[in-house]
Amino acid sequence: EVQLVESGGGSVQPGGSLRLSCAASGFAFNVYSMNWVRQAPGKGLEWVSYITNSASTIHYADSVKGRFTISRDNANNLLFLQMNGLRVEDTALYYCARGYQWAFDMWGQGAMVTVSS
Amino acid sequence: QSALTQPPSASGSPGQSVTISCTGTSSDVGGYNCVSWYQQHPGKAPKLLIYEVTKRPSGVPGRFSGSKSGNTASLTVSGLQAEDEADYYCTSYAGSSSWSVFGTGTKVTVL
């Protein structure tokens, strides 16, 4: 079955860190670019970060630049998002999404991150 | 990286058509044929409906169609069905510095 499964979400205090993982299965992970997209409770979607299949090119939204780091392990079909310096406004459901022709053609079910004191 | 502008809501009766707009700038929607559309039901992950302005992935019904004119892209849902009641989002490539930007989202209600 083709799927993406996120893990690593949780609750953290402002200034803290979390590392999200996304396990891919059922497709050739090393061929596809990948993204992280988030959705704050009751709000819309926000693109967070992008990484090419070889990790040669990486982009971040201005809102997370300098605090979040995207990476991938093609040998184990894993995508990561290291989140440092977390803020209350980073509270959201974080989706990993496969890239296809400038779109996101496959999504996981999301990992919830709550930043609160 | 300003969000693309969508109407907050749209509605139609079963069998009717509804069109959702997505307005950006020449730096995103107007500058590239890289607009995509997503459907999201409550508590579910988004689903890709349209990519590259007009293309439908395999399995997406032909009732969903996309278009673009200048800085505004549109999604039309023809022959509305009850299961089309959901939130809809557009997104566009925004160049190598901004990469990707989502729309504000539109809630579609089937009357």
JSON list of C-alpha atoms in Angstrom, two decimals:
[
{"chain": "A", "resi": 1, "resn": "GLU", "atom": "CA", "xyz": [0.00, 0.00, 0.00]},
{"chain": "A", "resi": 2, "resn": "VAL", "atom": "CA", "xyz": [1.26, 3.46, -0.90]},
{"chain": "A", "resi": 3, "resn": "GLN", "atom": "CA", "xyz": [1.36, 5.56, 2.23]},
{"chain": "A", "resi": 4, "resn": "LEU", "atom": "CA", "xyz": [3.05, 8.20, 4.35]},
{"chain": "A", "resi": 5, "resn": "VAL", "atom": "CA", "xyz": [3.00, 7.92, 8.14]},
{"chain": "A", "resi": 6, "resn": "GLU", "atom": "CA", "xyz": [4.13, 10.79, 10.37]},
{"chain": "A", "resi": 7, "resn": "SER", "atom": "CA", "xyz": [5.36, 10.40, 13.94]},
{"chain": "A", "resi": 8, "resn": "GLY", "atom": "CA", "xyz": [7.16, 12.39, 16.62]},
{"chain": "A", "resi": 9, "resn": "GLY", "atom": "CA", "xyz": [4.51, 14.95, 17.44]},
{"chain": "A", "resi": 10, "resn": "GLY", "atom": "CA", "xyz": [3.77, 16.03, 20.99]},
{"chain": "A", "resi": 11, "resn": "SER", "atom": "CA", "xyz": [3.61, 18.88, 23.46]},
{"chain": "A", "resi": 12, "resn": "VAL", "atom": "CA", "xyz": [6.55, 21.16, 24.17]},
{"chain": "A", "resi": 13, "resn": "GLN", "atom": "CA", "xyz": [7.19, 24.47, 25.89]},
{"chain": "A", "resi": 14, "resn": "PRO", "atom": "CA", "xyz": [8.10, 27.58, 23.92]},
{"chain": "A", "resi": 15, "resn": "GLY", "atom": "CA", "xyz": [11.76, 27.48, 22.95]},
{"chain": "A", "resi": 16, "resn": "GLY", "atom": "CA", "xyz": [11.79, 23.69, 22.92]},
{"chain": "A", "resi": 17, "resn": "SER", "atom": "CA", "xyz": [12.57, 21.21, 20.15]},
{"chain": "A", "resi": 18, "resn": "LEU", "atom": "CA", "xyz": [10.86, 18.31, 18.41]},
{"chain": "A", "resi": 19, "resn": "ARG", "atom": "CA", "xyz": [11.81, 16.03, 15.53]},
{"chain": "A", "resi": 20, "resn": "LEU", "atom": "CA", "xyz": [9.10, 14.79, 13.21]},
{"chain": "A", "resi": 21, "resn": "SER", "atom": "CA", "xyz": [9.54, 11.71, 11.05]},
{"chain": "A", "resi": 22, "resn": "CYS", "atom": "CA", "xyz": [7.61, 10.55, 8.00]},
{"chain": "A", "resi": 23, "resn": "ALA", "atom": "CA", "xyz": [7.88, 6.91, 6.92]},
{"chain": "A", "resi": 24, "resn": "ALA", "atom": "CA", "xyz": [7.16, 6.28, 3.24]},
{"chain": "A", "resi": 25, "resn": "SER", "atom": "CA", "xyz": [6.12, 2.94, 1.79]},
{"chain": "A", "resi": 26, "resn": "GLY", "atom": "CA", "xyz": [4.75, 1.48, -1.44]},
{"chain": "A", "resi": 27, "resn": "PHE", "atom": "CA", "xyz": [6.63, 3.76, -3.84]},
{"chain": "A", "resi": 28, "resn": "ALA", "atom": "CA", "xyz": [10.17, 4.67, -4.88]},
{"chain": "A", "resi": 29, "resn": "PHE", "atom": "CA", "xyz": [10.87, 7.26, -2.18]},
{"chain": "A", "resi": 30, "resn": "ASN", "atom": "CA", "xyz": [14.27, 8.20, -3.61]},
{"chain": "A", "resi": 31, "resn": "VAL", "atom": "CA", "xyz": [12.67, 9.43, -6.84]},
{"chain": "A", "resi": 32, "resn": "TYR", "atom": "CA", "xyz": [10.37, 12.02, -5.31]},
{"chain": "A", "resi": 33, "resn": "SER", "atom": "CA", "xyz": [10.78, 15.43, -3.74]},
{"chain": "A", "resi": 34, "resn": "MET", "atom": "CA", "xyz": [9.03, 15.80, -0.38]},
{"chain": "A", "resi": 35, "resn": "ASN", "atom": "CA", "xyz": [7.42, 18.57, 1.63]},
{"chain": "A", "resi": 36, "resn": "TRP", "atom": "CA", "xyz": [6.12, 19.46, 5.06]},
{"chain": "A", "resi": 37, "resn": "VAL", "atom": "CA", "xyz": [2.81, 21.33, 5.21]},
{"chain": "A", "resi": 38, "resn": "ARG", "atom": "CA", "xyz": [1.11, 22.42, 8.43]},
{"chain": "A", "resi": 39, "resn": "GLN", "atom": "CA", "xyz": [-2.38, 23.38, 9.52]},
{"chain": "A", "resi": 40, "resn": "ALA", "atom": "CA", "xyz": [-3.05, 25.28, 12.73]},
{"chain": "A", "resi": 41, "resn": "PRO", "atom": "CA", "xyz": [-6.26, 24.26, 14.55]},
{"chain": "A", "resi": 42, "resn": "GLY", "atom": "CA", "xyz": [-9.25, 25.59, 12.62]},
{"chain": "A", "resi": 43, "resn": "LYS", "atom": "CA", "xyz": [-7.00, 27.36, 10.09]},
{"chain": "A", "resi": 44, "resn": "GLY", "atom": "CA", "xyz": [-5.81, 26.87, 6.53]},
{"chain": "A", "resi": 45, "resn": "LEU", "atom": "CA", "xyz": [-2.86, 25.04, 5.05]},
{"chain": "A", "resi": 46, "resn": "GLU", "atom": "CA", "xyz": [0.66, 26.51, 5.15]},
{"chain": "A", "resi": 47, "resn": "TRP", "atom": "CA", "xyz": [3.61, 25.13, 3.20]},
{"chain": "A", "resi": 48, "resn": "VAL", "atom": "CA", "xyz": [6.62, 24.75, 5.52]},
{"chain": "A", "resi": 49, "resn": "SER", "atom": "CA", "xyz": [9.55, 23.14, 3.71]},
{"chain": "A", "resi": 50, "resn": "TYR", "atom": "CA", "xyz": [10.67, 21.31, 0.54]},
{"chain": "A", "resi": 51, "resn": "ILE", "atom": "CA", "xyz": [13.52, 18.92, -0.24]},
{"chain": "A", "resi": 52, "resn": "THR", "atom": "CA", "xyz": [14.47, 17.40, -3.59]},
{"chain": "A", "resi": 53, "resn": "ASN", "atom": "CA", "xyz": [14.90, 13.64, -3.98]},
{"chain": "A", "resi": 54, "resn": "SER", "atom": "CA", "xyz": [18.67, 13.90, -3.58]},
{"chain": "A", "resi": 55, "resn": "ALA", "atom": "CA", "xyz": [18.50, 16.62, -0.89]},
{"chain": "A", "resi": 56, "resn": "SER", "atom": "CA", "xyz": [20.48, 18.89, -3.21]},
{"chain": "A", "resi": 57, "resn": "THR", "atom": "CA", "xyz": [17.90, 21.68, -2.97]},
{"chain": "A", "resi": 58, "resn": "ILE", "atom": "CA", "xyz": [15.99, 22.75, 0.15]},
{"chain": "A", "resi": 59, "resn": "HIS", "atom": "CA", "xyz": [13.54, 25.59, 0.74]},
{"chain": "A", "resi": 60, "resn": "TYR", "atom": "CA", "xyz": [11.77, 26.94, 3.83]},
{"chain": "A", "resi": 61, "resn": "ALA", "atom": "CA", "xyz": [8.88, 29.27, 4.50]},
{"chain": "A", "resi": 62, "resn": "ASP", "atom": "CA", "xyz": [10.03, 32.58, 5.99]},
{"chain": "A", "resi": 63, "resn": "SER", "atom": "CA", "xyz": [8.06, 31.74, 9.16]},
{"chain": "A", "resi": 64, "resn": "VAL", "atom": "CA", "xyz": [10.36, 28.80, 10.00]},
{"chain": "A", "resi": 65, "resn": "LYS", "atom": "CA", "xyz": [13.63, 29.73, 8.30]},
{"chain": "A", "resi": 66, "resn": "GLY", "atom": "CA", "xyz": [16.58, 29.43, 10.67]},
{"chain": "A", "resi": 67, "resn": "ARG", "atom": "CA", "xyz": [14.61, 27.33, 13.17]},
{"chain": "A", "resi": 68, "resn": "PHE", "atom": "CA", "xyz": [13.48, 24.24, 11.23]},
{"chain": "A", "resi": 69, "resn": "THR", "atom": "CA", "xyz": [15.65, 21.80, 9.26]},
{"chain": "A", "resi": 70, "resn": "ILE", "atom": "CA", "xyz": [14.34, 19.31, 6.71]},
{"chain": "A", "resi": 71, "resn": "SER", "atom": "CA", "xyz": [16.30, 16.17, 5.85]},
{"chain": "A", "resi": 72, "resn": "ARG", "atom": "CA", "xyz": [15.78, 12.69, 4.44]},
{"chain": "A", "resi": 73, "resn": "ASP", "atom": "CA", "xyz": [17.20, 9.15, 4.61]},
{"chain": "A", "resi": 74, "resn": "ASN", "atom": "CA", "xyz": [16.59, 7.52, 1.24]},
{"chain": "A", "resi": 75, "resn": "ALA", "atom": "CA", "xyz": [18.07, 4.21, 2.39]},
{"chain": "A", "resi": 76, "resn": "ASN", "atom": "CA", "xyz": [15.31, 3.87, 4.97]},
{"chain": "A", "resi": 77, "resn": "ASN", "atom": "CA", "xyz": [12.53, 5.80, 3.18]},
{"chain": "A", "resi": 78, "resn": "LEU", "atom": "CA", "xyz": [12.33, 8.46, 5.87]},
{"chain": "A", "resi": 79, "resn": "LEU", "atom": "CA", "xyz": [11.70, 12.22, 5.84]},
{"chain": "A", "resi": 80, "resn": "PHE", "atom": "CA", "xyz": [12.48, 14.40, 8.88]},
{"chain": "A", "resi": 81, "resn": "LEU", "atom": "CA", "xyz": [11.71, 17.84, 10.21]},
{"chain": "A", "resi": 82, "resn": "GLN", "atom": "CA", "xyz": [13.88, 19.06, 13.07]},
{"chain": "A", "resi": 83, "resn": "MET", "atom": "CA", "xyz": [12.08, 21.91, 14.81]},
{"chain": "A", "resi": 84, "resn": "ASN", "atom": "CA", "xyz": [14.05, 24.13, 17.19]},
{"chain": "A", "resi": 85, "resn": "GLY", "atom": "CA", "xyz": [13.09, 27.35, 18.95]},
{"chain": "A", "resi": 86, "resn": "LEU", "atom": "CA", "xyz": [9.42, 26.40, 18.83]},
{"chain": "A", "resi": 87, "resn": "ARG", "atom": "CA", "xyz": [6.86, 29.17, 19.27]},
{"chain": "A", "resi": 88, "resn": "VAL", "atom": "CA", "xyz": [3.21, 29.12, 20.27]},
{"chain": "A", "resi": 89, "resn": "GLU", "atom": "CA", "xyz": [2.32, 29.96, 16.66]},
{"chain": "A", "resi": 90, "resn": "ASP", "atom": "CA", "xyz": [4.00, 26.73, 15.47]},
{"chain": "A", "resi": 91, "resn": "THR", "atom": "CA", "xyz": [1.14, 24.76, 17.04]},
{"chain": "A", "resi": 92, "resn": "ALA", "atom": "CA", "xyz": [-0.36, 22.78, 14.16]},
{"chain": "A", "resi": 93, "resn": "LEU", "atom": "CA", "xyz": [-0.96, 19.43, 12.53]},
{"chain": "A", "resi": 94, "resn": "TYR", "atom": "CA", "xyz": [2.12, 18.74, 10.43]},
{"chain": "A", "resi": 95, "resn": "TYR", "atom": "CA", "xyz": [1.64, 16.75, 7.22]},
{"chain": "A", "resi": 96, "resn": "CYS", "atom": "CA", "xyz": [4.34, 15.24, 5.06]},
{"chain": "A", "resi": 97, "resn": "ALA", "atom": "CA", "xyz": [3.39, 15.41, 1.39]},
{"chain": "A", "resi": 98, "resn": "ARG", "atom": "CA", "xyz": [4.95, 13.94, -1.72]},
{"chain": "A", "resi": 99, "resn": "GLY", "atom": "CA", "xyz": [5.89, 16.38, -4.45]},
{"chain": "A", "resi": 100, "resn": "TYR", "atom": "CA", "xyz": [4.68, 15.89, -8.03]},
{"chain": "A", "resi": 101, "resn": "GLN", "atom": "CA", "xyz": [4.73, 18.47, -10.82]},
{"chain": "A", "resi": 102, "resn": "TRP", "atom": "CA", "xyz": [4.74, 21.45, -8.41]},
{"chain": "A", "resi": 103, "resn": "ALA", "atom": "CA", "xyz": [1.85, 19.89, -6.47]},
{"chain": "A", "resi": 104, "resn": "PHE", "atom": "CA", "xyz": [1.43, 17.63, -3.44]},
{"chain": "A", "resi": 105, "resn": "ASP", "atom": "CA", "xyz": [-0.03, 14.38, -4.71]},
{"chain": "A", "resi": 106, "resn": "MET", "atom": "CA", "xyz": [0.07, 12.24, -1.60]},
{"chain": "A", "resi": 107, "resn": "TRP", "atom": "CA", "xyz": [-0.36, 13.15, 2.06]},
{"chain": "A", "resi": 108, "resn": "GLY", "atom": "CA", "xyz": [0.08, 11.47, 5.42]},
{"chain": "A", "resi": 109, "resn": "GLN", "atom": "CA", "xyz": [-2.47, 11.74, 8.22]},
{"chain": "A", "resi": 110, "resn": "GLY", "atom": "CA", "xyz": [-0.41, 14.28, 10.12]},
{"chain": "A", "resi": 111, "resn": "ALA", "atom": "CA", "xyz": [1.42, 14.65, 13.44]},
{"chain": "A", "resi": 112, "resn": "MET", "atom": "CA", "xyz": [0.14, 17.14, 16.01]},
{"chain": "A", "resi": 113, "resn": "VAL", "atom": "CA", "xyz": [2.60, 19.60, 17.54]},
{"chain": "A", "resi": 114, "resn": "THR", "atom": "CA", "xyz": [1.44, 21.70, 20.49]},
{"chain": "A", "resi": 115, "resn": "VAL", "atom": "CA", "xyz": [3.61, 24.51, 21.82]},
{"chain": "A", "resi": 116, "resn": "SER", "atom": "CA", "xyz": [2.37, 25.88, 25.13]},
{"chain": "A", "resi": 117, "resn": "SER", "atom": "CA", "xyz": [3.66, 27.00, 28.49]},
{"chain": "B", "resi": 1, "resn": "GLN", "atom": "CA", "xyz": [4.91, 35.02, 1.08]},
{"chain": "B", "resi": 2, "resn": "SER", "atom": "CA", "xyz": [1.37, 36.37, 1.26]},
{"chain": "B", "resi": 3, "resn": "ALA", "atom": "CA", "xyz": [-1.39, 33.78, 1.02]},
{"chain": "B", "resi": 4, "resn": "LEU", "atom": "CA", "xyz": [-3.38, 33.57, -2.18]},
{"chain": "B", "resi": 5, "resn": "THR", "atom": "CA", "xyz": [-6.89, 35.02, -1.84]},
{"chain": "B", "resi": 6, "resn": "GLN", "atom": "CA", "xyz": [-9.94, 32.74, -1.98]},
{"chain": "B", "resi": 7, "resn": "PRO", "atom": "CA", "xyz": [-13.56, 33.52, -1.06]},
{"chain": "B", "resi": 8, "resn": "PRO", "atom": "CA", "xyz": [-14.34, 32.19, 2.44]},
{"chain": "B", "resi": 9, "resn": "SER", "atom": "CA", "xyz": [-17.42, 30.33, 1.27]},
{"chain": "B", "resi": 10, "resn": "ALA", "atom": "CA", "xyz": [-19.34, 29.13, -1.76]},
{"chain": "B", "resi": 11, "resn": "SER", "atom": "CA", "xyz": [-22.51, 27.11, -2.15]},
{"chain": "B", "resi": 12, "resn": "GLY", "atom": "CA", "xyz": [-24.79, 25.43, -4.62]},
{"chain": "B", "resi": 13, "resn": "SER", "atom": "CA", "xyz": [-27.63, 22.94, -4.87]},
{"chain": "B", "resi": 14, "resn": "PRO", "atom": "CA", "xyz": [-27.08, 19.34, -5.96]},
{"chain": "B", "resi": 15, "resn": "GLY", "atom": "CA", "xyz": [-26.51, 19.17, -9.70]},
{"chain": "B", "resi": 16, "resn": "GLN", "atom": "CA", "xyz": [-25.48, 22.81, -9.97]},
{"chain": "B", "resi": 17, "resn": "SER", "atom": "CA", "xyz": [-21.97, 24.16, -10.57]},
{"chain": "B", "resi": 18, "resn": "VAL", "atom": "CA", "xyz": [-19.80, 26.20, -8.23]},
{"chain": "B", "resi": 19, "resn": "THR", "atom": "CA", "xyz": [-16.62, 28.08, -9.14]},
{"chain": "B", "resi": 20, "resn": "ILE", "atom": "CA", "xyz": [-13.93, 29.05, -6.62]},
{"chain": "B", "resi": 21, "resn": "SER", "atom": "CA", "xyz": [-11.38, 31.75, -7.41]},
{"chain": "B", "resi": 22, "resn": "CYS", "atom": "CA", "xyz": [-7.77, 31.94, -6.27]},
{"chain": "B", "resi": 23, "resn": "THR", "atom": "CA", "xyz": [-6.11, 35.32, -6.73]},
{"chain": "B", "resi": 24, "resn": "GLY", "atom": "CA", "xyz": [-2.40, 35.92, -6.50]},
{"chain": "B", "resi": 25, "resn": "THR", "atom": "CA", "xyz": [0.17, 38.05, -8.27]},
{"chain": "B", "resi": 26, "resn": "SER", "atom": "CA", "xyz": [2.45, 37.89, -11.27]},
{"chain": "B", "resi": 27, "resn": "SER", "atom": "CA", "xyz": [5.06, 36.38, -8.92]},
{"chain": "B", "resi": 28, "resn": "ASP", "atom": "CA", "xyz": [3.01, 33.26, -8.27]},
{"chain": "B", "resi": 29, "resn": "VAL", "atom": "CA", "xyz": [-0.31, 32.41, -9.97]},
{"chain": "B", "resi": 30, "resn": "GLY", "atom": "CA", "xyz": [0.22, 34.71, -12.94]},
{"chain": "B", "resi": 31, "resn": "GLY", "atom": "CA", "xyz": [3.84, 33.83, -13.46]},
{"chain": "B", "resi": 32, "resn": "TYR", "atom": "CA", "xyz": [3.69, 30.05, -13.70]},
{"chain": "B", "resi": 33, "resn": "ASN", "atom": "CA", "xyz": [1.32, 27.31, -14.81]},
{"chain": "B", "resi": 34, "resn": "CYS", "atom": "CA", "xyz": [1.87, 25.59, -11.48]},
{"chain": "B", "resi": 35, "resn": "VAL", "atom": "CA", "xyz": [-1.46, 26.01, -9.69]},
{"chain": "B", "resi": 36, "resn": "SER", "atom": "CA", "xyz": [-2.96, 23.02, -7.90]},
{"chain": "B", "resi": 37, "resn": "TRP", "atom": "CA", "xyz": [-6.20, 22.47, -6.00]},
{"chain": "B", "resi": 38, "resn": "TYR", "atom": "CA", "xyz": [-7.00, 20.32, -2.96]},
{"chain": "B", "resi": 39, "resn": "GLN", "atom": "CA", "xyz": [-10.16, 19.06, -1.28]},
{"chain": "B", "resi": 40, "resn": "GLN", "atom": "CA", "xyz": [-10.18, 18.53, 2.49]},
{"chain": "B", "resi": 41, "resn": "HIS", "atom": "CA", "xyz": [-13.00, 16.91, 4.42]},
{"chain": "B", "resi": 42, "resn": "PRO", "atom": "CA", "xyz": [-13.20, 17.53, 8.20]},
{"chain": "B", "resi": 43, "resn": "GLY", "atom": "CA", "xyz": [-10.57, 15.58, 10.09]},
{"chain": "B", "resi": 44, "resn": "LYS", "atom": "CA", "xyz": [-8.99, 14.25, 6.90]},
{"chain": "B", "resi": 45, "resn": "ALA", "atom": "CA", "xyz": [-5.82, 14.95, 4.97]},
{"chain": "B", "resi": 46, "resn": "PRO", "atom": "CA", "xyz": [-6.07, 17.08, 1.82]},
{"chain": "B", "resi": 47, "resn": "LYS", "atom": "CA", "xyz": [-6.54, 15.35, -1.52]},
{"chain": "B", "resi": 48, "resn": "LEU", "atom": "CA", "xyz": [-5.08, 16.57, -4.81]},
{"chain": "B", "resi": 49, "resn": "LEU", "atom": "CA", "xyz": [-7.79, 17.44, -7.36]},
{"chain": "B", "resi": 50, "resn": "ILE", "atom": "CA", "xyz": [-5.99, 19.49, -10.03]},
{"chain": "B", "resi": 51, "resn": "TYR", "atom": "CA", "xyz": [-2.33, 20.15, -10.84]},
{"chain": "B", "resi": 52, "resn": "GLU", "atom": "CA", "xyz": [-0.59, 22.35, -13.40]},
{"chain": "B", "resi": 53, "resn": "VAL", "atom": "CA", "xyz": [-3.75, 24.50, -13.63]},
{"chain": "B", "resi": 54, "resn": "THR", "atom": "CA", "xyz": [-5.91, 22.04, -15.60]},
{"chain": "B", "resi": 55, "resn": "LYS", "atom": "CA", "xyz": [-4.68, 18.45, -15.15]},
{"chain": "B", "resi": 56, "resn": "ARG", "atom": "CA", "xyz": [-6.59, 15.86, -13.13]},
{"chain": "B", "resi": 57, "resn": "PRO", "atom": "CA", "xyz": [-4.82, 12.98, -11.39]},
{"chain": "B", "resi": 58, "resn": "SER", "atom": "CA", "xyz": [-6.09, 9.51, -12.08]},
{"chain": "B", "resi": 59, "resn": "GLY", "atom": "CA", "xyz": [-9.24, 8.79, -10.08]},
{"chain": "B", "resi": 60, "resn": "VAL", "atom": "CA", "xyz": [-10.44, 12.39, -9.77]},
{"chain": "B", "resi": 61, "resn": "PRO", "atom": "CA", "xyz": [-13.88, 12.76, -11.38]},
{"chain": "B", "resi": 62, "resn": "GLY", "atom": "CA", "xyz": [-14.21, 14.89, -14.49]},
{"chain": "B", "resi": 63, "resn": "ARG", "atom": "CA", "xyz": [-16.66, 17.11, -12.58]},
{"chain": "B", "resi": 64, "resn": "PHE", "atom": "CA", "xyz": [-13.62, 18.92, -11.23]},
{"chain": "B", "resi": 65, "resn": "SER", "atom": "CA", "xyz": [-11.89, 21.30, -13.66]},
{"chain": "B", "resi": 66, "resn": "GLY", "atom": "CA", "xyz": [-9.34, 24.07, -13.41]},
{"chain": "B", "resi": 67, "resn": "SER", "atom": "CA", "xyz": [-8.49, 27.19, -15.37]},
{"chain": "B", "resi": 68, "resn": "LYS", "atom": "CA", "xyz": [-6.45, 30.38, -15.11]},
{"chain": "B", "resi": 69, "resn": "SER", "atom": "CA", "xyz": [-6.64, 33.92, -16.41]},
{"chain": "B", "resi": 70, "resn": "GLY", "atom": "CA", "xyz": [-3.92, 36.38, -15.50]},
{"chain": "B", "resi": 71, "resn": "ASN", "atom": "CA", "xyz": [-3.28, 36.32, -11.76]},
{"chain": "B", "resi": 72, "resn": "THR", "atom": "CA", "xyz": [-6.48, 34.40, -10.94]},
{"chain": "B", "resi": 73, "resn": "ALA", "atom": "CA", "xyz": [-6.97, 30.66, -11.08]},
{"chain": "B", "resi": 74, "resn": "SER", "atom": "CA", "xyz": [-10.35, 28.96, -10.74]},
{"chain": "B", "resi": 75, "resn": "LEU", "atom": "CA", "xyz": [-11.73, 25.57, -9.75]},
{"chain": "B", "resi": 76, "resn": "THR", "atom": "CA", "xyz": [-15.15, 24.58, -11.06]},
{"chain": "B", "resi": 77, "resn": "VAL", "atom": "CA", "xyz": [-17.15, 21.73, -9.55]},
{"chain": "B", "resi": 78, "resn": "SER", "atom": "CA", "xyz": [-19.93, 20.70, -11.93]},
{"chain": "B", "resi": 79, "resn": "GLY", "atom": "CA", "xyz": [-22.88, 18.53, -11.02]},
{"chain": "B", "resi": 80, "resn": "LEU", "atom": "CA", "xyz": [-22.48, 19.16, -7.30]},
{"chain": "B", "resi": 81, "resn": "GLN", "atom": "CA", "xyz": [-22.89, 16.15, -5.07]},
{"chain": "B", "resi": 82, "resn": "ALA", "atom": "CA", "xyz": [-23.36, 15.94, -1.31]},
{"chain": "B", "resi": 83, "resn": "GLU", "atom": "CA", "xyz": [-19.86, 14.51, -0.89]},
{"chain": "B", "resi": 84, "resn": "ASP", "atom": "CA", "xyz": [-18.37, 17.64, -2.50]},
{"chain": "B", "resi": 85, "resn": "GLU", "atom": "CA", "xyz": [-19.12, 19.55, 0.71]},
{"chain": "B", "resi": 86, "resn": "ALA", "atom": "CA", "xyz": [-15.60, 20.26, 1.99]},
{"chain": "B", "resi": 87, "resn": "ASP", "atom": "CA", "xyz": [-12.85, 22.87, 2.24]},
{"chain": "B", "resi": 88, "resn": "TYR", "atom": "CA", "xyz": [-10.93, 23.64, -0.94]},
{"chain": "B", "resi": 89, "resn": "TYR", "atom": "CA", "xyz": [-7.44, 25.12, -1.18]},
{"chain": "B", "resi": 90, "resn": "CYS", "atom": "CA", "xyz": [-5.36, 26.34, -4.08]},
{"chain": "B", "resi": 91, "resn": "THR", "atom": "CA", "xyz": [-1.58, 26.56, -4.12]},
{"chain": "B", "resi": 92, "resn": "SER", "atom": "CA", "xyz": [0.96, 27.92, -6.54]},
{"chain": "B", "resi": 93, "resn": "TYR", "atom": "CA", "xyz": [4.67, 27.76, -7.17]},
{"chain": "B", "resi": 94, "resn": "ALA", "atom": "CA", "xyz": [6.02, 31.18, -6.18]},
{"chain": "B", "resi": 95, "resn": "GLY", "atom": "CA", "xyz": [9.54, 31.21, -7.57]},
{"chain": "B", "resi": 96, "resn": "SER", "atom": "CA", "xyz": [12.85, 29.98, -6.22]},
{"chain": "B", "resi": 97, "resn": "SER", "atom": "CA", "xyz": [12.86, 32.37, -3.26]},
{"chain": "B", "resi": 98, "resn": "SER", "atom": "CA", "xyz": [9.35, 31.76, -1.89]},
{"chain": "B", "resi": 99, "resn": "TRP", "atom": "CA", "xyz": [8.75, 28.31, -3.41]},
{"chain": "B", "resi": 100, "resn": "SER", "atom": "CA", "xyz": [5.10, 27.59, -2.58]},
{"chain": "B", "resi": 101, "resn": "VAL", "atom": "CA", "xyz": [2.10, 29.49, -1.26]},
{"chain": "B", "resi": 102, "resn": "PHE", "atom": "CA", "xyz": [-1.38, 28.26, -0.33]},
{"chain": "B", "resi": 103, "resn": "GLY", "atom": "CA", "xyz": [-4.70, 29.99, -0.70]},
{"chain": "B", "resi": 104, "resn": "THR", "atom": "CA", "xyz": [-6.81, 31.05, 2.26]},
{"chain": "B", "resi": 105, "resn": "GLY", "atom": "CA", "xyz": [-9.31, 28.25, 1.67]},
{"chain": "B", "resi": 106, "resn": "THR", "atom": "CA", "xyz": [-12.99, 28.10, 0.64]},
{"chain": "B", "resi": 107, "resn": "LYS", "atom": "CA", "xyz": [-15.72, 26.17, 2.42]},
{"chain": "B", "resi": 108, "resn": "VAL", "atom": "CA", "xyz": [-18.16, 24.71, -0.09]},
{"chain": "B", "resi": 109, "resn": "THR", "atom": "CA", "xyz": [-21.67, 23.95, 1.13]},
{"chain": "B", "resi": 110, "resn": "VAL", "atom": "CA", "xyz": [-24.10, 21.79, -0.82]},
{"chain": "B", "resi": 111, "resn": "LEU", "atom": "CA", "xyz": [-27.55, 23.18, -0.09]}
]
